[in-house]
PDB file of C-alpha atoms in Angstrom:
ATOM      1  CA  UNK A   1       0.000   0.000   0.000  1.00 73.00           C
ATOM      2  CA  UNK A   2       2.831   2.410   0.815  1.00 74.00           C
ATOM      3  CA  UNK A   3       4.391   1.856  -2.588  1.00 82.00           C
ATOM      4  CA  UNK A   4       1.223   2.570  -4.612  1.00 86.00           C
ATOM      5  CA  UNK A   5       1.927   5.373  -7.076  1.00 89.00           C
ATOM      6  CA  UNK A   6      -1.521   6.017  -8.542  1.00 92.00           C
ATOM      7  CA  UNK A   7      -2.812   9.149  -6.799  1.00 91.00           C
ATOM      8  CA  UNK A   8      -6.493   8.165  -6.782  1.00 93.00           C
ATOM      9  CA  UNK A   9      -5.820   4.680  -5.416  1.00 95.00           C
ATOM     10  CA  UNK A  10      -3.350   6.005  -2.858  1.00 94.00           C
ATOM     11  CA  UNK A  11      -5.899   8.543  -1.562  1.00 93.00           C
ATOM     12  CA  UNK A  12      -8.547   5.871  -0.952  1.00 95.00           C
ATOM     13  CA  UNK A  13      -6.009   3.586   0.709  1.00 95.00           C
ATOM     14  CA  UNK A  14      -5.037   6.482   2.981  1.00 93.00           C
ATOM     15  CA  UNK A  15      -8.693   6.955   3.885  1.00 94.00           C
ATOM     16  CA  UNK A  16      -9.089   3.257   4.718  1.00 95.00           C
ATOM     17  CA  UNK A  17      -5.986   3.381   6.885  1.00 94.00           C
ATOM     18  CA  UNK A  18      -7.381   6.454   8.654  1.00 95.00           C
ATOM     19  CA  UNK A  19     -10.466   4.407   9.554  1.00 95.00           C
ATOM     20  CA  UNK A  20      -8.140   1.856  11.211  1.00 94.00           C
ATOM     21  CA  UNK A  21      -9.872  -1.163   9.740  1.00 92.00           C
ATOM     22  CA  UNK A  22      -6.928  -3.560   9.820  1.00 94.00           C
ATOM     23  CA  UNK A  23      -9.266  -6.570   9.669  1.00 95.00           C
ATOM     24  CA  UNK A  24      -9.979  -5.645   6.038  1.00 96.00           C
ATOM     25  CA  UNK A  25      -6.316  -5.799   4.988  1.00 95.00           C
ATOM     26  CA  UNK A  26      -6.179  -9.542   4.127  1.00 95.00           C
ATOM     27  CA  UNK A  27      -9.214  -9.072   1.878  1.00 97.00           C
ATOM     28  CA  UNK A  28      -7.745  -5.944   0.300  1.00 96.00           C
ATOM     29  CA  UNK A  29      -4.394  -7.670  -0.256  1.00 95.00           C
ATOM     30  CA  UNK A  30      -6.156 -10.423  -2.215  1.00 97.00           C
ATOM     31  CA  UNK A  31      -8.000  -7.862  -4.326  1.00 97.00           C
ATOM     32  CA  UNK A  32      -4.794  -5.875  -4.766  1.00 96.00           C
ATOM     33  CA  UNK A  33      -3.135  -9.041  -6.047  1.00 96.00           C
ATOM     34  CA  UNK A  34      -5.861  -9.415  -8.672  1.00 97.00           C
ATOM     35  CA  UNK A  35      -5.315  -5.795  -9.698  1.00 96.00           C
ATOM     36  CA  UNK A  36      -1.520  -6.262  -9.839  1.00 94.00           C
ATOM     37  CA  UNK A  37      -1.938  -9.355 -12.000  1.00 94.00           C
ATOM     38  CA  UNK A  38      -4.273  -7.407 -14.295  1.00 94.00           C
ATOM     39  CA  UNK A  39      -7.182  -9.752 -13.656  1.00 93.00           C
ATOM     40  CA  UNK A  40      -9.000  -6.735 -12.197  1.00 95.00           C
ATOM     41  CA  UNK A  41      -9.103  -3.370 -13.939  1.00 96.00           C
ATOM     42  CA  UNK A  42      -7.996  -0.176 -12.208  1.00 96.00           C
ATOM     43  CA  UNK A  43     -11.518   1.279 -12.314  1.00 96.00           C
ATOM     44  CA  UNK A  44     -12.972  -1.863 -10.703  1.00 97.00           C
ATOM     45  CA  UNK A  45     -10.222  -1.933  -8.090  1.00 97.00           C
ATOM     46  CA  UNK A  46     -11.001   1.665  -7.189  1.00 97.00           C
ATOM     47  CA  UNK A  47     -14.686   0.785  -6.854  1.00 97.00           C
ATOM     48  CA  UNK A  48     -13.843  -2.116  -4.530  1.00 98.00           C
ATOM     49  CA  UNK A  49     -11.751   0.194  -2.344  1.00 98.00           C
ATOM     50  CA  UNK A  50     -14.550   2.758  -2.227  1.00 98.00           C
ATOM     51  CA  UNK A  51     -17.055   0.046  -1.302  1.00 98.00           C
ATOM     52  CA  UNK A  52     -14.904  -1.036   1.637  1.00 98.00           C
ATOM     53  CA  UNK A  53     -14.471   2.579   2.783  1.00 98.00           C
ATOM     54  CA  UNK A  54     -18.218   3.261   2.568  1.00 98.00           C
ATOM     55  CA  UNK A  55     -19.136  -0.023   4.234  1.00 98.00           C
ATOM     56  CA  UNK A  56     -16.869   0.594   7.219  1.00 97.00           C
ATOM     57  CA  UNK A  57     -17.737   4.273   7.632  1.00 98.00           C
ATOM     58  CA  UNK A  58     -21.504   3.897   7.287  1.00 98.00           C
ATOM     59  CA  UNK A  59     -21.438   1.191   9.938  1.00 97.00           C
ATOM     60  CA  UNK A  60     -19.422   3.418  12.270  1.00 96.00           C
ATOM     61  CA  UNK A  61     -21.908   6.277  11.912  1.00 97.00           C
ATOM     62  CA  UNK A  62     -24.810   3.870  12.429  1.00 96.00           C
ATOM     63  CA  UNK A  63     -23.235   2.577  15.627  1.00 95.00           C
ATOM     64  CA  UNK A  64     -22.973  -1.054  14.516  1.00 95.00           C
ATOM     65  CA  UNK A  65     -20.457  -3.016  16.643  1.00 91.00           C
ATOM     66  CA  UNK A  66     -17.148  -3.588  14.866  1.00 90.00           C
ATOM     67  CA  UNK A  67     -16.521  -7.092  16.220  1.00 89.00           C
ATOM     68  CA  UNK A  68     -18.444  -8.619  13.302  1.00 89.00           C
ATOM     69  CA  UNK A  69     -16.088  -7.086  10.707  1.00 93.00           C
ATOM     70  CA  UNK A  70     -13.447  -9.736  11.311  1.00 91.00           C
ATOM     71  CA  UNK A  71     -15.767 -12.530  10.188  1.00 92.00           C
ATOM     72  CA  UNK A  72     -17.171 -10.453   7.321  1.00 94.00           C
ATOM     73  CA  UNK A  73     -13.812  -9.680   5.743  1.00 96.00           C
ATOM     74  CA  UNK A  74     -12.401 -13.146   6.468  1.00 94.00           C
ATOM     75  CA  UNK A  75     -14.983 -14.698   4.132  1.00 94.00           C
ATOM     76  CA  UNK A  76     -15.688 -11.835   1.713  1.00 96.00           C
ATOM     77  CA  UNK A  77     -13.077 -12.665  -0.919  1.00 97.00           C
ATOM     78  CA  UNK A  78     -14.384 -16.231  -1.201  1.00 95.00           C
ATOM     79  CA  UNK A  79     -17.800 -14.904  -2.215  1.00 93.00           C
ATOM     80  CA  UNK A  80     -16.449 -13.082  -5.265  1.00 96.00           C
ATOM     81  CA  UNK A  81     -17.298 -14.552  -8.652  1.00 96.00           C
ATOM     82  CA  UNK A  82     -14.243 -13.684 -10.748  1.00 94.00           C
ATOM     83  CA  UNK A  83     -16.380 -13.591 -13.906  1.00 95.00           C
ATOM     84  CA  UNK A  84     -18.663 -11.004 -12.282  1.00 96.00           C
ATOM     85  CA  UNK A  85     -16.198  -9.466  -9.872  1.00 97.00           C
ATOM     86  CA  UNK A  86     -17.787  -6.175  -8.885  1.00 96.00           C
ATOM     87  CA  UNK A  87     -21.374  -7.357  -9.263  1.00 97.00           C
ATOM     88  CA  UNK A  88     -20.878 -10.338  -6.977  1.00 97.00           C
ATOM     89  CA  UNK A  89     -19.120  -8.248  -4.338  1.00 97.00           C
ATOM     90  CA  UNK A  90     -21.889  -5.622  -4.375  1.00 98.00           C
ATOM     91  CA  UNK A  91     -24.588  -8.291  -4.160  1.00 97.00           C
ATOM     92  CA  UNK A  92     -22.960 -10.007  -1.203  1.00 96.00           C
ATOM     93  CA  UNK A  93     -22.589  -6.715   0.668  1.00 97.00           C
ATOM     94  CA  UNK A  94     -26.196  -5.722  -0.082  1.00 97.00           C
ATOM     95  CA  UNK A  95     -27.475  -9.092   1.159  1.00 97.00           C
ATOM     96  CA  UNK A  96     -25.687  -8.920   4.506  1.00 96.00           C
ATOM     97  CA  UNK A  97     -28.008  -8.604   7.506  1.00 94.00           C
ATOM     98  CA  UNK A  98     -28.033  -7.756  11.203  1.00 94.00           C
ATOM     99  CA  UNK A  99     -24.551  -6.954  12.570  1.00 93.00           C
ATOM    100  CA  UNK A 100     -23.007  -7.585   9.143  1.00 95.00           C
ATOM    101  CA  UNK A 101     -25.291  -5.226   7.208  1.00 97.00           C
ATOM    102  CA  UNK A 102     -24.350  -2.335   4.938  1.00 98.00           C
ATOM    103  CA  UNK A 103     -26.531   0.565   6.218  1.00 98.00           C
ATOM    104  CA  UNK A 104     -28.787   1.882   3.461  1.00 98.00           C
ATOM    105  CA  UNK A 105     -29.169   5.565   2.603  1.00 98.00           C
ATOM    106  CA  UNK A 106     -32.086   6.388   4.885  1.00 97.00           C
ATOM    107  CA  UNK A 107     -30.524   4.775   7.945  1.00 97.00           C
ATOM    108  CA  UNK A 108     -27.138   6.386   7.275  1.00 98.00           C
ATOM    109  CA  UNK A 109     -28.721   9.789   6.699  1.00 97.00           C
ATOM    110  CA  UNK A 110     -30.907   9.707   9.803  1.00 96.00           C
ATOM    111  CA  UNK A 111     -28.176   8.357  12.116  1.00 97.00           C
ATOM    112  CA  UNK A 112     -25.668  10.933  10.878  1.00 98.00           C
ATOM    113  CA  UNK A 113     -28.037  13.866  11.432  1.00 96.00           C
ATOM    114  CA  UNK A 114     -28.341  13.149  15.169  1.00 96.00           C
ATOM    115  CA  UNK A 115     -24.961  11.569  15.981  1.00 96.00           C
ATOM    116  CA  UNK A 116     -22.719  13.383  18.465  1.00 96.00           C
ATOM    117  CA  UNK A 117     -20.022  13.763  15.853  1.00 96.00           C
ATOM    118  CA  UNK A 118     -17.650  15.999  17.807  1.00 96.00           C
ATOM    119  CA  UNK A 119     -16.540  13.099  19.996  1.00 93.00           C
ATOM    120  CA  UNK A 120     -16.205  10.800  16.981  1.00 95.00           C
ATOM    121  CA  UNK A 121     -12.619   9.664  16.343  1.00 93.00           C
ATOM    122  CA  UNK A 122     -12.876  10.286  12.589  1.00 95.00           C
ATOM    123  CA  UNK A 123     -14.643  13.650  12.669  1.00 96.00           C
ATOM    124  CA  UNK A 124     -11.794  15.441  10.855  1.00 95.00           C
ATOM    125  CA  UNK A 125     -11.733  12.742   8.177  1.00 96.00           C
ATOM    126  CA  UNK A 126     -15.508  13.159   7.796  1.00 97.00           C
ATOM    127  CA  UNK A 127     -15.407  16.907   7.224  1.00 97.00           C
ATOM    128  CA  UNK A 128     -12.374  16.717   4.948  1.00 95.00           C
ATOM    129  CA  UNK A 129     -14.141  14.161   2.747  1.00 96.00           C
ATOM    130  CA  UNK A 130     -17.201  16.434   2.505  1.00 96.00           C
ATOM    131  CA  UNK A 131     -15.022  19.451   1.721  1.00 96.00           C
ATOM    132  CA  UNK A 132     -13.050  17.667  -1.000  1.00 93.00           C
ATOM    133  CA  UNK A 133     -15.973  15.886  -2.693  1.00 94.00           C
ATOM    134  CA  UNK A 134     -16.239  16.979  -6.347  1.00 90.00           C
ATOM    135  CA  UNK A 135     -14.009  19.921  -5.494  1.00 86.00           C
ATOM    136  CA  UNK A 136     -11.025  20.630  -7.733  1.00 80.00           C
ATOM    137  CA  UNK A 137     -10.096  23.811  -5.843  1.00 80.00           C
ATOM    138  CA  UNK A 138      -8.870  22.136  -2.691  1.00 82.00           C
ATOM    139  CA  UNK A 139      -7.462  24.086   0.224  1.00 82.00           C
ATOM    140  CA  UNK A 140      -4.969  22.615   2.676  1.00 84.00           C
ATOM    141  CA  UNK A 141      -7.000  21.455   5.669  1.00 89.00           C
ATOM    142  CA  UNK A 142      -4.102  20.145   7.773  1.00 88.00           C
ATOM    143  CA  UNK A 143      -4.099  23.111  10.152  1.00 90.00           C
ATOM    144  CA  UNK A 144      -7.887  23.398  10.414  1.00 94.00           C
ATOM    145  CA  UNK A 145      -9.972  22.086  13.299  1.00 94.00           C
ATOM    146  CA  UNK A 146     -13.629  21.226  13.855  1.00 96.00           C
ATOM    147  CA  UNK A 147     -15.485  24.178  15.347  1.00 96.00           C
ATOM    148  CA  UNK A 148     -18.837  24.550  17.104  1.00 98.00           C
ATOM    149  CA  UNK A 149     -20.915  27.265  15.432  1.00 98.00           C
ATOM    150  CA  UNK A 150     -23.126  27.496  18.531  1.00 98.00           C
ATOM    151  CA  UNK A 151     -20.378  27.427  21.198  1.00 97.00           C
ATOM    152  CA  UNK A 152     -19.956  25.019  24.075  1.00 96.00           C
ATOM    153  CA  UNK A 153     -20.336  27.897  26.525  1.00 96.00           C
ATOM    154  CA  UNK A 154     -23.401  30.055  25.891  1.00 97.00           C
ATOM    155  CA  UNK A 155     -23.050  33.754  26.569  1.00 97.00           C
ATOM    156  CA  UNK A 156     -26.065  35.899  27.426  1.00 97.00           C
ATOM    157  CA  UNK A 157     -26.181  37.036  23.782  1.00 97.00           C
ATOM    158  CA  UNK A 158     -26.315  33.433  22.594  1.00 98.00           C
ATOM    159  CA  UNK A 159     -29.053  32.588  25.087  1.00 97.00           C
ATOM    160  CA  UNK A 160     -31.077  35.557  23.877  1.00 97.00           C
ATOM    161  CA  UNK A 161     -30.644  34.636  20.213  1.00 96.00           C
ATOM    162  CA  UNK A 162     -31.609  30.989  20.802  1.00 97.00           C
ATOM    163  CA  UNK A 163     -34.671  31.915  22.871  1.00 95.00           C
ATOM    164  CA  UNK A 164     -36.278  30.305  25.907  1.00 94.00           C
ATOM    165  CA  UNK A 165     -35.351  26.792  24.805  1.00 96.00           C
ATOM    166  CA  UNK A 166     -31.638  27.567  24.600  1.00 97.00           C
ATOM    167  CA  UNK A 167     -30.611  24.810  27.010  1.00 98.00           C
ATOM    168  CA  UNK A 168     -32.603  22.136  25.163  1.00 98.00           C
ATOM    169  CA  UNK A 169     -31.210  23.350  21.846  1.00 98.00           C
ATOM    170  CA  UNK A 170     -27.646  23.226  23.113  1.00 98.00           C
ATOM    171  CA  UNK A 171     -28.113  19.785  24.693  1.00 98.00           C
ATOM    172  CA  UNK A 172     -29.637  18.434  21.468  1.00 98.00           C
ATOM    173  CA  UNK A 173     -27.466  19.968  18.747  1.00 98.00           C
ATOM    174  CA  UNK A 174     -24.137  21.082  20.227  1.00 98.00           C
ATOM    175  CA  UNK A 175     -21.949  18.217  18.989  1.00 98.00           C
ATOM    176  CA  UNK A 176     -24.024  17.202  15.940  1.00 98.00           C
ATOM    177  CA  UNK A 177     -23.143  17.668  12.284  1.00 98.00           C
ATOM    178  CA  UNK A 178     -25.539  20.593  11.844  1.00 98.00           C
ATOM    179  CA  UNK A 179     -23.608  22.709  14.352  1.00 98.00           C
ATOM    180  CA  UNK A 180     -20.064  21.865  13.265  1.00 98.00           C
ATOM    181  CA  UNK A 181     -17.725  23.204  10.606  1.00 97.00           C
ATOM    182  CA  UNK A 182     -14.029  23.600   9.775  1.00 96.00           C
ATOM    183  CA  UNK A 183     -11.931  26.649  10.611  1.00 95.00           C
ATOM    184  CA  UNK A 184      -8.352  27.640  11.209  1.00 94.00           C
ATOM    185  CA  UNK A 185      -9.420  30.271  13.722  1.00 94.00           C
ATOM    186  CA  UNK A 186     -11.189  28.269  16.406  1.00 92.00           C
ATOM    187  CA  UNK A 187      -9.618  30.111  19.399  1.00 93.00           C
ATOM    188  CA  UNK A 188     -10.404  33.501  17.824  1.00 94.00           C
ATOM    189  CA  UNK A 189     -14.056  32.592  17.280  1.00 96.00           C
ATOM    190  CA  UNK A 190     -14.505  31.059  20.742  1.00 93.00           C
ATOM    191  CA  UNK A 191     -17.908  32.129  22.162  1.00 95.00           C
ATOM    192  CA  UNK A 192     -18.531  35.013  19.769  1.00 97.00           C
ATOM    193  CA  UNK A 193     -22.049  35.498  18.408  1.00 97.00           C
ATOM    194  CA  UNK A 194     -22.919  34.038  15.026  1.00 98.00           C
ATOM    195  CA  UNK A 195     -22.799  37.449  13.306  1.00 97.00           C
ATOM    196  CA  UNK A 196     -19.372  38.119  14.831  1.00 97.00           C
ATOM    197  CA  UNK A 197     -18.099  34.743  13.635  1.00 97.00           C
ATOM    198  CA  UNK A 198     -19.523  35.415  10.198  1.00 97.00           C
ATOM    199  CA  UNK A 199     -18.142  38.934   9.738  1.00 97.00           C
ATOM    200  CA  UNK A 200     -14.880  38.959  11.729  1.00 96.00           C
ATOM    201  CA  UNK A 201     -11.532  38.994   9.880  1.00 94.00           C
ATOM    202  CA  UNK A 202     -10.895  35.387   8.787  1.00 91.00           C
ATOM    203  CA  UNK A 203     -14.482  34.546   9.763  1.00 95.00           C
ATOM    204  CA  UNK A 204     -16.987  32.607   7.675  1.00 96.00           C
ATOM    205  CA  UNK A 205     -17.206  35.363   5.056  1.00 96.00           C
ATOM    206  CA  UNK A 206     -13.442  35.253   4.506  1.00 94.00           C
ATOM    207  CA  UNK A 207     -13.182  31.486   4.713  1.00 94.00           C
ATOM    208  CA  UNK A 208     -11.814  29.521   1.782  1.00 93.00           C
ATOM    209  CA  UNK A 209     -13.542  26.405   3.125  1.00 95.00           C
ATOM    210  CA  UNK A 210     -16.461  25.421   0.903  1.00 94.00           C
ATOM    211  CA  UNK A 211     -18.440  24.037   3.874  1.00 95.00           C
ATOM    212  CA  UNK A 212     -18.716  27.580   5.239  1.00 96.00           C
ATOM    213  CA  UNK A 213     -20.222  29.152   2.113  1.00 95.00           C
ATOM    214  CA  UNK A 214     -23.835  28.525   3.172  1.00 95.00           C
ATOM    215  CA  UNK A 215     -23.201  30.241   6.507  1.00 97.00           C
ATOM    216  CA  UNK A 216     -22.419  33.514   4.732  1.00 96.00           C
ATOM    217  CA  UNK A 217     -26.051  33.841   3.636  1.00 93.00           C
ATOM    218  CA  UNK A 218     -27.473  33.561   7.163  1.00 97.00           C
ATOM    219  CA  UNK A 219     -28.238  36.329   9.670  1.00 96.00           C
ATOM    220  CA  UNK A 220     -29.101  34.039  12.562  1.00 96.00           C
ATOM    221  CA  UNK A 221     -28.108  30.655  13.929  1.00 98.00           C
ATOM    222  CA  UNK A 222     -30.940  28.742  15.542  1.00 97.00           C
ATOM    223  CA  UNK A 223     -32.559  25.310  15.770  1.00 97.00           C
ATOM    224  CA  UNK A 224     -34.083  25.570  12.300  1.00 97.00           C
ATOM    225  CA  UNK A 225     -30.763  26.413  10.655  1.00 98.00           C
ATOM    226  CA  UNK A 226     -28.977  23.597  12.521  1.00 98.00           C
ATOM    227  CA  UNK A 227     -31.564  21.143  11.228  1.00 97.00           C
ATOM    228  CA  UNK A 228     -31.268  22.566   7.710  1.00 97.00           C
ATOM    229  CA  UNK A 229     -27.482  22.212   7.745  1.00 97.00           C
ATOM    230  CA  UNK A 230     -27.711  18.673   9.156  1.00 97.00           C
ATOM    231  CA  UNK A 231     -30.054  17.727   6.325  1.00 97.00           C
ATOM    232  CA  UNK A 232     -27.808  19.264   3.643  1.00 96.00           C
ATOM    233  CA  UNK A 233     -24.625  17.636   4.960  1.00 97.00           C
ATOM    234  CA  UNK A 234     -26.332  14.273   5.488  1.00 97.00           C
ATOM    235  CA  UNK A 235     -27.570  14.314   1.878  1.00 96.00           C
ATOM    236  CA  UNK A 236     -24.042  15.122   0.724  1.00 97.00           C
ATOM    237  CA  UNK A 237     -22.615  12.303   2.869  1.00 98.00           C
ATOM    238  CA  UNK A 238     -24.897   9.813   1.101  1.00 98.00           C
ATOM    239  CA  UNK A 239     -23.196  10.813  -2.160  1.00 97.00           C
ATOM    240  CA  UNK A 240     -19.686  10.685  -0.687  1.00 98.00           C
ATOM    241  CA  UNK A 241     -20.013   7.269   1.000  1.00 98.00           C
ATOM    242  CA  UNK A 242     -22.219   5.533  -1.535  1.00 98.00           C
ATOM    243  CA  UNK A 243     -24.367   2.445  -1.099  1.00 98.00           C
ATOM    244  CA  UNK A 244     -23.906  -0.236  -3.793  1.00 97.00           C
ATOM    245  CA  UNK A 245     -26.689  -0.343  -6.359  1.00 95.00           C
ATOM    246  CA  UNK A 246     -27.890  -3.371  -8.313  1.00 96.00           C
ATOM    247  CA  UNK A 247     -31.240  -4.283  -9.818  1.00 96.00           C
ATOM    248  CA  UNK A 248     -33.520  -6.659  -7.902  1.00 96.00           C
ATOM    249  CA  UNK A 249     -33.144  -9.117 -10.763  1.00 96.00           C
ATOM    250  CA  UNK A 250     -29.368  -9.114 -10.422  1.00 96.00           C
ATOM    251  CA  UNK A 251     -29.458  -9.431  -6.626  1.00 96.00           C
ATOM    252  CA  UNK A 252     -31.832 -12.382  -6.883  1.00 95.00           C
ATOM    253  CA  UNK A 253     -29.101 -14.374  -8.658  1.00 93.00           C
ATOM    254  CA  UNK A 254     -27.118 -14.322  -5.427  1.00 93.00           C
TER     255      UNK A 254
END
């Protein structure tokens, strides 16, 4: 994996390593061998890598225990029909159930919208993937951190702007995807009001981060906007970590 020179393949491998899914390595080594021997095309190999990344990440967001992954990946290569390589792999992943399942779009979307993402080990990976998706004008995100738009400590101004239900709103949304973004100026933003964060030097209006562009259009940050942002980012995540698609007719063969 370290010696891979193709940039697209290397990026996905880096993502898989970030997810720390070592139990998948024996499976991936077998698939890599097929790719190296030219019995699997580069485009198909890339799709297999993306499937593994999506499978592991969707399960993590959905809170499915990881102890079943060992058994899944130990047997996965044996289920591949070499004459229908990608199709057979997709079908077998789609047909997995219970603790082995591949969470479908609706489950992934709904679990992501309410998950306390700030305490999630791969939160930076998550936001970087969203930021880079279909984006050819990439900024360096190495020095950026995940920031709470509504801060962890509510000032009197924040309490006033959120209204009487401020404590419920903070308890519900503080660490969720709808209230988080990327910035290089986390300490400077601190507990400032939303307008101050938006308009300050190097604030959201000056940000080169694409995930902050929608915030520029807003004049208030409240429960409705947190829900709207959660919905937008969850829909985007479904595109980034895709679920395998096959016709019912094709699946029935397996």
